[in-house]
mmCIF file of C-alpha atoms and ligand atoms in Angstrom:
data_model
loop_
_atom_site.group_PDB
_atom_site.id
_atom_site.type_symbol
_atom_site.label_atom_id
_atom_site.label_comp_id
_atom_site.label_asym_id
_atom_site.label_seq_id
_atom_site.Cartn_x
_atom_site.Cartn_y
_atom_site.Cartn_z
ATOM 1 C CA MET K 1 132.648 125.790 85.554
ATOM 2 C CA ARG K 2 132.381 126.387 81.970
ATOM 3 C CA GLN K 3 135.326 128.385 79.964
ATOM 4 C CA THR K 4 134.010 131.196 78.027
ATOM 5 C CA LEU K 5 134.325 130.422 74.231
ATOM 6 C CA VAL K 6 134.587 133.331 71.665
ATOM 7 C CA VAL K 7 134.244 132.197 68.006
ATOM 8 C CA GLY K 8 134.538 134.514 64.983
ATOM 9 C CA ASN K 9 132.094 133.524 62.071
ATOM 10 C CA TRP K 10 133.842 135.221 59.087
ATOM 11 C CA LYS K 11 130.992 134.102 56.752
ATOM 12 C CA MET K 12 131.660 134.956 53.070
ATOM 13 C CA ASN K 13 134.346 137.562 53.763
ATOM 14 C CA GLY K 14 138.096 138.006 53.246
ATOM 15 C CA SER K 15 141.039 137.606 50.771
ATOM 16 C CA ARG K 16 144.505 136.054 51.434
ATOM 17 C CA ALA K 17 145.584 139.616 52.249
ATOM 18 C CA SER K 18 142.826 140.481 54.727
ATOM 19 C CA VAL K 19 143.227 137.106 56.450
ATOM 20 C CA ALA K 20 146.944 137.631 56.961
ATOM 21 C CA HIS K 21 146.249 141.247 58.225
ATOM 22 C CA LEU K 22 143.346 140.307 60.596
ATOM 23 C CA LEU K 23 144.813 137.188 61.967
ATOM 24 C CA GLY K 24 148.113 139.225 62.353
ATOM 25 C CA GLU K 25 146.514 141.721 64.653
ATOM 26 C CA ILE K 26 144.670 139.087 66.655
ATOM 27 C CA LEU K 27 147.584 136.921 67.158
ATOM 28 C CA GLU K 28 149.767 139.773 68.387
ATOM 29 C CA ALA K 29 147.265 140.911 71.020
ATOM 30 C CA ILE K 30 145.417 137.684 72.079
ATOM 31 C CA PRO K 31 145.433 137.515 75.912
ATOM 32 C CA ALA K 32 147.481 134.621 77.257
ATOM 33 C CA SER K 33 144.729 133.407 79.346
ATOM 34 C CA GLY K 34 140.852 133.802 79.540
ATOM 35 C CA ALA K 35 138.311 133.072 76.884
ATOM 36 C CA GLU K 36 138.998 130.215 74.571
ATOM 37 C CA VAL K 37 139.008 131.354 70.942
ATOM 38 C CA ALA K 38 138.505 130.269 67.369
ATOM 39 C CA VAL K 39 137.977 131.846 64.051
ATOM 40 C CA CYS K 40 136.032 130.231 61.264
ATOM 41 C CA PRO K 41 137.162 131.568 57.889
ATOM 42 C CA SER K 42 135.784 130.440 54.433
ATOM 43 C CA TYR K 43 136.922 127.069 53.391
ATOM 44 C CA VAL K 44 139.467 128.559 50.938
ATOM 45 C CA HIS K 45 141.218 130.559 53.713
ATOM 46 C CA LEU K 46 141.366 127.624 56.194
ATOM 47 C CA ALA K 47 144.762 126.315 55.374
ATOM 48 C CA GLN K 48 146.225 129.823 55.445
ATOM 49 C CA ALA K 49 144.507 130.418 58.829
ATOM 50 C CA ILE K 50 145.620 127.070 60.168
ATOM 51 C CA GLU K 51 149.154 127.829 59.209
ATOM 52 C CA LEU K 52 149.190 131.379 60.793
ATOM 53 C CA CYS K 53 147.414 130.064 63.947
ATOM 54 C CA ALA K 54 149.895 127.171 64.601
ATOM 55 C CA GLY K 55 151.094 127.226 68.095
ATOM 56 C CA SER K 56 148.805 130.153 69.177
ATOM 57 C CA ALA K 57 145.915 130.031 71.470
ATOM 58 C CA VAL K 58 143.711 130.659 68.404
ATOM 59 C CA ALA K 59 141.729 127.430 67.028
ATOM 60 C CA VAL K 60 140.381 127.320 63.433
ATOM 61 C CA GLY K 61 136.821 126.014 62.357
ATOM 62 C CA ALA K 62 134.856 125.721 59.246
ATOM 63 C CA GLN K 63 131.483 127.147 58.796
ATOM 64 C CA ASP K 64 129.766 123.879 57.476
ATOM 65 C CA CYS K 65 130.647 120.368 56.228
ATOM 66 C CA SER K 66 128.788 117.650 54.146
ATOM 67 C CA ARG K 67 126.885 114.869 55.723
ATOM 68 C CA MET K 68 128.615 112.610 53.416
ATOM 69 C CA PRO K 69 132.131 111.061 54.165
ATOM 70 C CA ALA K 70 133.614 111.081 50.548
ATOM 71 C CA GLY K 71 132.677 110.546 46.903
ATOM 72 C CA ALA K 72 130.748 112.162 44.020
ATOM 73 C CA TYR K 73 129.344 115.237 45.680
ATOM 74 C CA THR K 74 130.604 118.159 43.693
ATOM 75 C CA GLY K 75 131.462 121.360 45.685
ATOM 76 C CA GLU K 76 131.066 119.621 49.075
ATOM 77 C CA VAL K 77 133.976 119.424 51.840
ATOM 78 C CA SER K 78 133.834 116.406 54.205
ATOM 79 C CA ALA K 79 134.505 116.487 57.961
ATOM 80 C CA ASP K 80 137.485 114.206 57.497
ATOM 81 C CA MET K 81 139.004 116.648 55.156
ATOM 82 C CA LEU K 82 138.591 119.670 57.758
ATOM 83 C CA VAL K 83 140.247 117.602 60.233
ATOM 84 C CA ASP K 84 143.172 116.708 57.776
ATOM 85 C CA GLN K 85 143.537 120.328 57.082
ATOM 86 C CA GLY K 86 143.913 120.916 60.928
ATOM 87 C CA CYS K 87 140.404 122.200 61.659
ATOM 88 C CA ARG K 88 139.241 121.750 65.218
ATOM 89 C CA TRP K 89 135.581 123.315 65.095
ATOM 90 C CA VAL K 90 132.758 123.279 62.769
ATOM 91 C CA ILE K 91 129.605 125.433 62.842
ATOM 92 C CA LEU K 92 126.369 123.566 61.640
ATOM 93 C CA GLY K 93 122.915 124.634 61.082
ATOM 94 C CA HIS K 94 123.695 128.378 60.982
ATOM 95 C CA SER K 95 120.491 130.370 60.031
ATOM 96 C CA GLU K 96 122.064 131.407 56.878
ATOM 97 C CA ARG K 97 122.308 127.890 55.798
ATOM 98 C CA ARG K 98 118.874 127.250 56.917
ATOM 99 C CA GLN K 99 117.496 130.236 55.098
ATOM 100 C CA TYR K 100 119.438 130.094 51.798
ATOM 101 C CA HIS K 101 120.349 126.440 51.216
ATOM 102 C CA ALA K 102 117.107 124.941 52.974
ATOM 103 C CA GLU K 103 118.876 123.024 55.566
ATOM 104 C CA SER K 104 116.441 121.013 57.628
ATOM 105 C CA ASP K 105 117.001 119.880 61.023
ATOM 106 C CA ALA K 106 117.417 116.055 59.644
ATOM 107 C CA LEU K 107 120.291 117.247 57.477
ATOM 108 C CA ILE K 108 121.755 119.083 60.277
ATOM 109 C CA ALA K 109 121.651 115.962 62.549
ATOM 110 C CA GLU K 110 123.374 114.051 59.641
ATOM 111 C CA LYS K 111 126.120 116.714 59.317
ATOM 112 C CA LEU K 112 126.605 116.452 63.243
ATOM 113 C CA SER K 113 126.951 112.756 63.205
ATOM 114 C CA ALA K 114 129.554 113.000 60.568
ATOM 115 C CA ALA K 115 131.286 115.934 62.245
ATOM 116 C CA VAL K 116 131.482 114.114 65.443
ATOM 117 C CA ALA K 117 132.806 110.868 63.863
ATOM 118 C CA ALA K 118 135.549 112.803 62.271
ATOM 119 C CA GLY K 119 136.458 114.292 65.680
ATOM 120 C CA LEU K 120 135.400 117.757 65.166
ATOM 121 C CA GLN K 121 133.872 119.929 67.876
ATOM 122 C CA VAL K 122 130.485 121.034 66.628
ATOM 123 C CA ILE K 123 128.616 124.300 67.350
ATOM 124 C CA VAL K 124 125.052 123.753 66.195
ATOM 125 C CA CYS K 125 123.114 126.943 65.851
ATOM 126 C CA VAL K 126 119.460 127.452 66.511
ATOM 127 C CA GLY K 127 117.337 130.530 66.892
ATOM 128 C CA GLU K 128 113.865 131.995 65.829
ATOM 129 C CA THR K 129 112.797 134.505 63.432
ATOM 130 C CA ARG K 130 111.259 137.803 64.123
ATOM 131 C CA GLU K 131 107.705 136.503 63.188
ATOM 132 C CA GLN K 132 108.279 133.412 65.210
ATOM 133 C CA ARG K 133 109.108 135.374 68.287
ATOM 134 C CA GLU K 134 106.223 137.928 67.743
ATOM 135 C CA SER K 135 103.745 135.179 67.645
ATOM 136 C CA GLY K 136 105.012 133.616 70.665
ATOM 137 C CA GLU K 137 106.587 130.532 69.085
ATOM 138 C CA ALA K 138 110.268 131.065 69.914
ATOM 139 C CA GLU K 139 110.622 128.434 72.613
ATOM 140 C CA ALA K 140 108.912 125.879 70.576
ATOM 141 C CA VAL K 141 110.857 126.647 67.443
ATOM 142 C CA VAL K 142 114.171 126.488 69.349
ATOM 143 C CA ALA K 143 113.225 123.191 71.306
ATOM 144 C CA GLY K 144 112.384 121.643 67.875
ATOM 145 C CA GLN K 145 115.495 122.683 66.245
ATOM 146 C CA LEU K 146 117.477 121.170 69.386
ATOM 147 C CA ARG K 147 115.455 117.958 69.324
ATOM 148 C CA GLY K 148 115.740 117.581 65.496
ATOM 149 C CA ALA K 149 119.565 117.959 65.500
ATOM 150 C CA LEU K 150 120.635 116.145 68.842
ATOM 151 C CA GLN K 151 117.876 113.530 69.409
ATOM 152 C CA GLY K 152 119.611 110.021 69.261
ATOM 153 C CA GLN K 153 122.921 111.300 68.453
ATOM 154 C CA GLU K 154 125.865 109.560 70.162
ATOM 155 C CA ASN K 155 128.864 111.057 71.692
ATOM 156 C CA LEU K 156 127.854 114.662 72.361
ATOM 157 C CA ALA K 157 130.502 115.343 74.895
ATOM 158 C CA GLY K 158 131.995 118.726 74.171
ATOM 159 C CA LEU K 159 129.044 119.850 72.199
ATOM 160 C CA VAL K 160 128.546 123.634 71.775
ATOM 161 C CA VAL K 161 125.010 125.308 71.020
ATOM 162 C CA ALA K 162 124.678 128.789 69.733
ATOM 163 C CA TYR K 163 121.448 130.653 70.254
ATOM 164 C CA GLU K 164 121.375 133.136 67.222
ATOM 165 C CA PRO K 165 117.795 134.901 67.186
ATOM 166 C CA VAL K 166 117.474 135.415 63.430
ATOM 167 C CA TRP K 167 116.337 138.934 63.827
ATOM 168 C CA ALA K 168 119.576 139.985 65.713
ATOM 169 C CA ILE K 169 121.840 138.796 63.042
ATOM 170 C CA GLY K 170 123.653 141.631 61.030
ATOM 171 C CA THR K 171 120.857 143.940 62.174
ATOM 172 C CA GLY K 172 122.359 145.842 64.772
ATOM 173 C CA LEU K 173 119.432 144.719 67.140
ATOM 174 C CA THR K 174 120.721 142.493 70.035
ATOM 175 C CA ALA K 175 118.514 140.353 72.283
ATOM 176 C CA SER K 176 118.700 142.183 75.733
ATOM 177 C CA PRO K 177 120.972 140.303 78.143
ATOM 178 C CA GLU K 178 117.674 139.239 80.053
ATOM 179 C CA GLN K 179 115.957 138.114 76.910
ATOM 180 C CA ALA K 180 119.147 136.173 75.942
ATOM 181 C CA GLN K 181 119.604 134.632 79.399
ATOM 182 C CA ALA K 182 115.774 133.480 79.499
ATOM 183 C CA MET K 183 116.322 131.583 76.237
ATOM 184 C CA HIS K 184 119.748 130.142 77.121
ATOM 185 C CA ALA K 185 118.200 128.861 80.232
ATOM 186 C CA PHE K 186 115.377 127.431 78.231
ATOM 187 C CA ILE K 187 117.908 125.638 75.957
ATOM 188 C CA ARG K 188 119.836 124.317 79.034
ATOM 189 C CA ALA K 189 116.563 122.690 80.316
ATOM 190 C CA CYS K 190 115.908 121.153 76.941
ATOM 191 C CA LEU K 191 119.449 119.756 76.718
ATOM 192 C CA SER K 192 118.694 118.196 80.156
ATOM 193 C CA GLY K 193 116.099 116.207 78.556
ATOM 194 C CA LEU K 194 118.326 114.753 75.841
ATOM 195 C CA ALA K 195 120.093 111.533 76.326
ATOM 196 C CA GLY K 196 123.857 111.432 75.893
ATOM 197 C CA VAL K 197 124.031 115.515 76.639
ATOM 198 C CA ASP K 198 125.568 116.858 79.869
ATOM 199 C CA ALA K 199 123.319 120.071 79.977
ATOM 200 C CA ASP K 200 125.522 121.512 82.880
ATOM 201 C CA ALA K 201 128.812 121.277 80.808
ATOM 202 C CA THR K 202 127.404 122.183 77.524
ATOM 203 C CA ARG K 203 128.376 125.641 76.552
ATOM 204 C CA VAL K 204 125.636 127.738 75.149
ATOM 205 C CA LEU K 205 126.987 130.867 73.041
ATOM 206 C CA TYR K 206 124.912 133.851 72.175
ATOM 207 C CA GLY K 207 125.148 135.246 68.679
ATOM 208 C CA GLY K 208 123.628 138.274 66.952
ATOM 209 C CA SER K 209 125.207 141.763 66.900
ATOM 210 C CA VAL K 210 127.575 140.958 69.520
ATOM 211 C CA LYS K 211 130.224 143.713 69.838
ATOM 212 C CA ALA K 212 132.775 145.183 72.259
ATOM 213 C CA GLY K 213 130.078 147.413 73.741
ATOM 214 C CA ASN K 214 127.611 144.555 74.692
ATOM 215 C CA ALA K 215 129.761 141.633 75.282
ATOM 216 C CA ASN K 216 130.326 142.330 79.064
ATOM 217 C CA GLN K 217 126.568 142.500 79.715
ATOM 218 C CA LEU K 218 126.051 139.235 77.895
ATOM 219 C CA PHE K 219 128.627 137.338 79.428
ATOM 220 C CA ALA K 220 127.492 138.301 82.976
ATOM 221 C CA GLN K 221 124.494 136.231 82.374
ATOM 222 C CA GLN K 222 124.491 132.862 84.023
ATOM 223 C CA ASP K 223 123.693 130.600 81.104
ATOM 224 C CA ILE K 224 125.624 132.599 78.302
ATOM 225 C CA ASP K 225 129.003 130.873 77.968
ATOM 226 C CA GLY K 226 130.505 133.009 75.149
ATOM 227 C CA ALA K 227 129.673 134.408 71.717
ATOM 228 C CA LEU K 228 129.447 133.548 68.200
ATOM 229 C CA VAL K 229 130.369 136.819 66.378
ATOM 230 C CA GLY K 230 129.745 137.681 62.935
ATOM 231 C CA GLY K 231 130.333 141.355 61.741
ATOM 232 C CA ALA K 232 132.469 142.392 64.745
ATOM 233 C CA ALA K 233 134.873 139.376 64.282
ATOM 234 C CA LEU K 234 136.167 141.158 61.175
ATOM 235 C CA ASP K 235 137.484 144.008 63.170
ATOM 236 C CA ALA K 236 140.684 142.848 65.377
ATOM 237 C CA GLY K 237 140.252 145.418 67.875
ATOM 238 C CA GLU K 238 136.354 144.471 68.410
ATOM 239 C CA PHE K 239 137.102 140.947 68.582
ATOM 240 C CA LEU K 240 140.015 141.312 71.001
ATOM 241 C CA ALA K 241 137.585 143.367 73.363
ATOM 242 C CA ILE K 242 135.006 140.635 72.964
ATOM 243 C CA VAL K 243 137.619 137.954 73.930
ATOM 244 C CA GLY K 244 138.629 140.088 76.669
ATOM 245 C CA ALA K 245 135.190 140.602 78.188
ATOM 246 C CA GLY K 246 135.086 136.648 78.088
ATOM 247 C CA ALA K 247 138.217 136.636 80.335
ATOM 248 C CA ALA K 248 136.797 138.766 82.965
HETATM 249 P P1 13P I 301 126.627 139.419 63.446
HETATM 250 O O1 13P I 301 127.492 139.415 64.660
HETATM 251 O O2 13P I 301 127.207 139.933 62.202
HETATM 252 O O3 13P I 301 125.212 139.792 63.793
HETATM 253 O O4 13P I 301 126.471 137.805 62.955
HETATM 254 C C1 13P I 301 126.127 136.891 64.022
HETATM 255 C C2 13P I 301 126.245 135.388 63.328
HETATM 256 O O5 13P I 301 125.481 135.125 62.445
HETATM 257 C C3 13P I 301 127.315 134.704 63.897
HETATM 258 O O6 13P I 301 127.302 133.447 63.367
#
């Protein structure tokens, strides 16, 4: 039985005031039991969020980390630094990192090793573009991303995969529950072929325009184990409703 996981990816949004307000609303109404919950603010808001969430059911994660442990890497943040701050999670390989920072599967694999070594729980993102889906390459692209990031890794217990079709991110277009379920089942089949991965225990989240209005249907699918939420995670009411859908 995989516990539903709902993660808010706040991307490059927020201020000290808005973080305090949003987390205040979330923490006040978070259900005592049900979906596991994490929020991923920007690096500069991590310490504030960790302090606010201390002792609550909400864990805090980062949106990226360096592949390197320490040293002369200006602008980077290491996995150890995140753990030292009190982070539990890190998102790696988000399509916006792949697109705007030219992150390759090989780089994501290095970041994954660093994050696992530091003791972080990792959410690895995969997903095809609209062109790739339209040309029938979606499964091949996702399989390649999974292999590229996960093959040869040690210690992948607790790994989480997020399927985020690029065409559904921030567009209001959501994969239908059936489309998403088909890809999630395919991802689980790919995972079962990788050494060191317990495919049945690995949670596969869906991401891409998840909101209160579609979360129930998505979570009802056999291989959808939760959501990685962007825009709707910035609205406490929407986010709490998605968390509530995960508890059903
Ligand atoms: P939206 O929910 O805004 O589509 O973003 C999804 C996403 O990229 C989460 O990581």
